[in-house]
Coordinates of C-alpha atoms in Angstrom, one line a residue:
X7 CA 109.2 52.9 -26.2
X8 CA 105.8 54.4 -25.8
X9 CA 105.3 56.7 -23.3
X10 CA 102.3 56.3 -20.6
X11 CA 100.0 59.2 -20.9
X12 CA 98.2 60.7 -17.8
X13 CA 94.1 60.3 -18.0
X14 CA 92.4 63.5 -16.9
X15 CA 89.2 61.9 -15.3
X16 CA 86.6 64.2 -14.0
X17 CA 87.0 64.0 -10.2
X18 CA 84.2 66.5 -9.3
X19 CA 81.3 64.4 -11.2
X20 CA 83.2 61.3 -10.0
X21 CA 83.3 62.4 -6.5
X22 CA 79.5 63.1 -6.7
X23 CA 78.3 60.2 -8.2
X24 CA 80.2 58.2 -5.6
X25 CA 78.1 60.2 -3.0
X26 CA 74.9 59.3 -4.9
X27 CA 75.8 55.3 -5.1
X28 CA 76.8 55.3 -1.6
X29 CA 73.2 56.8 -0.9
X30 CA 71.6 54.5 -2.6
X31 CA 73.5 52.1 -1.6
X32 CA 72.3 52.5 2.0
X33 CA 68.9 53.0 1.1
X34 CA 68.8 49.2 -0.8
X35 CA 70.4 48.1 2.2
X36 CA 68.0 49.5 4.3
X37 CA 65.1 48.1 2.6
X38 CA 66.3 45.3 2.2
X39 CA 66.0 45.2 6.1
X40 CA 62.2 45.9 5.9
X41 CA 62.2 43.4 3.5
X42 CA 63.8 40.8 5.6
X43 CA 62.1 41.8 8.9
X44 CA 58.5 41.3 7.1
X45 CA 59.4 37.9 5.3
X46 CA 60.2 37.0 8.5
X47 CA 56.7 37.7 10.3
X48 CA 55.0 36.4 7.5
X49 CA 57.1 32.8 7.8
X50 CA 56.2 32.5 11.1
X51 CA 52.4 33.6 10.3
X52 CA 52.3 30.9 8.0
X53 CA 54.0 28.3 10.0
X54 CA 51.4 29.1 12.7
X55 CA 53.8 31.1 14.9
X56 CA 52.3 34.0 17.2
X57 CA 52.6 37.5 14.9
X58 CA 51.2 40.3 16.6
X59 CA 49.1 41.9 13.8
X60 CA 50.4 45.6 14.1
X61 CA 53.8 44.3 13.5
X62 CA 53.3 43.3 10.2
X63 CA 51.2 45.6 9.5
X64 CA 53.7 48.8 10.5
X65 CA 56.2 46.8 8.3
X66 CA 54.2 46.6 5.4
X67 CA 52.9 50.1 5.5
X68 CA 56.7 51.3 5.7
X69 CA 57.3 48.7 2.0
X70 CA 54.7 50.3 0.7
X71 CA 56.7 54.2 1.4
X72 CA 60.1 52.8 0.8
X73 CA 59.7 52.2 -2.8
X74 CA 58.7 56.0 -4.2
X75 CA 62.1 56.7 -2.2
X76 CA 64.1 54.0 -3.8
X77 CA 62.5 55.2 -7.2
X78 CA 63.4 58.9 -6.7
X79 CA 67.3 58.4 -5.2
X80 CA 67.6 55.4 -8.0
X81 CA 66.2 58.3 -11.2
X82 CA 68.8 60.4 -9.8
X83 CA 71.5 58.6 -9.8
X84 CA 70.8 57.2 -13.1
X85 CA 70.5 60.6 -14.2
X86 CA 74.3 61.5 -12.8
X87 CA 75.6 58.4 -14.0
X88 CA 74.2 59.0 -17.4
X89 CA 76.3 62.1 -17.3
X90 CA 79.4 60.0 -15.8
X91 CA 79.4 57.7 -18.4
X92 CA 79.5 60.5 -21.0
X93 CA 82.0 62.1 -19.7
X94 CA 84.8 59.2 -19.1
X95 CA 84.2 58.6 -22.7
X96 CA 85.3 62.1 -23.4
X97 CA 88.4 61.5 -21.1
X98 CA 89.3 58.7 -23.1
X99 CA 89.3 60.7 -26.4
X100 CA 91.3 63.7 -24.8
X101 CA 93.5 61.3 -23.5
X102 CA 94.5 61.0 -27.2
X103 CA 93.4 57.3 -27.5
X104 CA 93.3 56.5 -31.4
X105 CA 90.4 54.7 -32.7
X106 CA 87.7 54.4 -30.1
X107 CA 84.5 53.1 -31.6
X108 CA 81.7 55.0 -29.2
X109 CA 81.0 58.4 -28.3
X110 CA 79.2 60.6 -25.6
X111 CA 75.7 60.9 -27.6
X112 CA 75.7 57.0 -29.0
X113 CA 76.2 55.6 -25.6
X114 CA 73.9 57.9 -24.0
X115 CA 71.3 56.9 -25.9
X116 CA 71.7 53.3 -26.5
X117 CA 70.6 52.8 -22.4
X118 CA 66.9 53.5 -24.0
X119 CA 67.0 51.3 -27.2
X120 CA 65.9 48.1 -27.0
X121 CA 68.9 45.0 -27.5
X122 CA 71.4 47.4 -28.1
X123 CA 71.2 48.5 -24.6
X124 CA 72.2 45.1 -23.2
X125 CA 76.1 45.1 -24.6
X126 CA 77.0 48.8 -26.0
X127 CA 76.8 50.4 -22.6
X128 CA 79.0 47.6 -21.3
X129 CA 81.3 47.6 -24.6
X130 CA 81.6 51.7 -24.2
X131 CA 82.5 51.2 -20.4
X132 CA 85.4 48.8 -21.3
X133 CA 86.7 51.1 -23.8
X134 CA 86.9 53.6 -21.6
X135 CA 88.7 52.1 -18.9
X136 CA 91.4 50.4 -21.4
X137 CA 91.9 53.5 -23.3
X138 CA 92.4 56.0 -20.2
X139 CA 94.8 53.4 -19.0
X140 CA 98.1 55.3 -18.1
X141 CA 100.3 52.7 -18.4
X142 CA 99.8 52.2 -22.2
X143 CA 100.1 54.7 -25.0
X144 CA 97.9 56.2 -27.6
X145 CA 98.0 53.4 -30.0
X146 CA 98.6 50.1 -27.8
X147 CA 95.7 50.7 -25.4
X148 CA 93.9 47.7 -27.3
X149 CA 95.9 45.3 -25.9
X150 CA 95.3 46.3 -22.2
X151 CA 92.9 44.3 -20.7
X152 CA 89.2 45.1 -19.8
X153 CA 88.2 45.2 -15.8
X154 CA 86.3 42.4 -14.2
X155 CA 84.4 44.8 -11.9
X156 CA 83.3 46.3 -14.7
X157 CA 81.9 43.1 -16.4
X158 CA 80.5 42.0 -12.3
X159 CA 78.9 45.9 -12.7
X160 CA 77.2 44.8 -16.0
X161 CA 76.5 41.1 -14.8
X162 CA 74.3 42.6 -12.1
X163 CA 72.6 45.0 -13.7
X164 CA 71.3 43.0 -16.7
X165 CA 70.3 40.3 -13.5
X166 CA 68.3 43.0 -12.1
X167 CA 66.4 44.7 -15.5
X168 CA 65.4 41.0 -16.6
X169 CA 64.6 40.1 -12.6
X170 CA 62.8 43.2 -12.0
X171 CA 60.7 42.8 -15.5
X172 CA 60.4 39.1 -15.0
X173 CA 59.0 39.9 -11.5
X174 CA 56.2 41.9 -11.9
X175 CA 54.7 39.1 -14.3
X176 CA 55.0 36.9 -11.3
X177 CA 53.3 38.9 -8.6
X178 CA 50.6 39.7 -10.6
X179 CA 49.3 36.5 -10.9
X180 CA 50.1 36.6 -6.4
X181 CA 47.0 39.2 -5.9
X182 CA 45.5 38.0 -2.6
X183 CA 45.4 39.1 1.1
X184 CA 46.2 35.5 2.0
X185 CA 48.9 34.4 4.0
X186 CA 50.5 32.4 1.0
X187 CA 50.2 35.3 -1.6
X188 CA 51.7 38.0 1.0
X189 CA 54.7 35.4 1.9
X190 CA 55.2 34.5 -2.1
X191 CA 55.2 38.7 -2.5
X192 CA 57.9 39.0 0.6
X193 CA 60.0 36.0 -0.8
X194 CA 60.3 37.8 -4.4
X195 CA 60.5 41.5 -2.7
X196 CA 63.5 40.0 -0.4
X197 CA 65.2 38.4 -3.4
X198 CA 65.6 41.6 -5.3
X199 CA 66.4 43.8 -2.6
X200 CA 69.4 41.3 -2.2
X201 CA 69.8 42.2 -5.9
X202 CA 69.4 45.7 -5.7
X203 CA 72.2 45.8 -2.6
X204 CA 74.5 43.9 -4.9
X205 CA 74.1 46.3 -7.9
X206 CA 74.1 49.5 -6.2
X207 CA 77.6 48.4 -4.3
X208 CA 79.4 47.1 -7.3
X209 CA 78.3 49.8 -8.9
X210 CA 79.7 52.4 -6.4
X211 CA 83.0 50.2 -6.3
X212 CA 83.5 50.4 -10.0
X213 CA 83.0 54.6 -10.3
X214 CA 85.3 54.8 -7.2
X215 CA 88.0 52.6 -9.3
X216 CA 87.3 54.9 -12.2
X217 CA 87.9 58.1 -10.7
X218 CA 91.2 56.9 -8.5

């Protein structure tokens, strides 16, 4: 009978990173307010509803700040998750897992190359979690099965690269100061704040279930 082994996952970087996601996780949720709150004026502007002018234009001037802080807290946590990821893989090979296909360096830097980004992050994660599985041993941990919050996690996030890429095509071809272009812009801006929320809260959910 194989005995279970005990993971040794890295609870300080875990704890942190969880700190960092829930951060960013309220400020997606927080734009995606301000997001909300200006499609709104803008519907009624365009269905010829009363908008006092100053109100959309306060909400637009605080889009316009929102987004270098959703870039900054968003590096950042990339940054620490980077270092996350890295670091569960090492758990999984201290853990004395036999033949694991990906390592710290590889996985790293796949994120940056082009196609192999959009499955070996995802394939490394998966490993990871079946191979620091204490309820199998050293040598059956193939046969555990992967996580589905991890394959939501990775869903999402492909959803949000191509959406986000896919995205900036379409608003340039909205420049304007009409009414139309600025509620086509709000409609696409709300959409991927919705997006945004989703990814940054699966994501925190799936580190938390890591670390525990």
């Amino acid at each position: 009978m194989t005995e279970p082994r005990t993971p040794c996952p890295n609870q300080r970087m875990g704890k942190f990173l969880t700190f960092c996601l829930a951060a960013f996780t309220g400020v997606t949720f927080y734009i995606l307010v301000g997001n909300w709150l200006e499609f709104s004026l803008l519907h009624d502007a365009v269905n010829g509803i009363a908008v006092h002018g100053n109100d959309l234009d306060d909400v637009q001037q605080r889009s316009r700040l929102e987004l270098p802080l959703l870039a900054l807290v968003g590096l950042f946590c990339g940054i620490v998750f980077l270092f996350f990821t890295g670091r569960t893989l090492q758990v999984a090979h201290e853990s004395g897992s036999n033949g694991m296909r990906y390592k710290y360096g590889w996985v790293v830097a796949s994120y940056f190359l082009p196609i192999v980004s959009w499955f070996v992050p995802y394939a490394a994660m998966q490993e990871s979690w079946r191979a620091t599985n204490p309820a199998c041993g050293a040598h059956d941990w193939h046969a555990s099965k992967g996580s589905n919050l991890i394959r939501l996690w990775w869903v999402l996030w492909l959803a949000s690269l191509f959406s986000f890429s896919f995205s900036g095509e379409f608003l340039g071809t909205l420049q304007g100061s009409d009414l139309g272009a600025q509620y086509d812009q709000a409609f696409v801006h709300l959409a991927l704040s919705f997006l945004y929320v989703a990814v940054a809260l699966v994501s925190l959910l799936m580190v938390r279930a890591i670390v525990m």
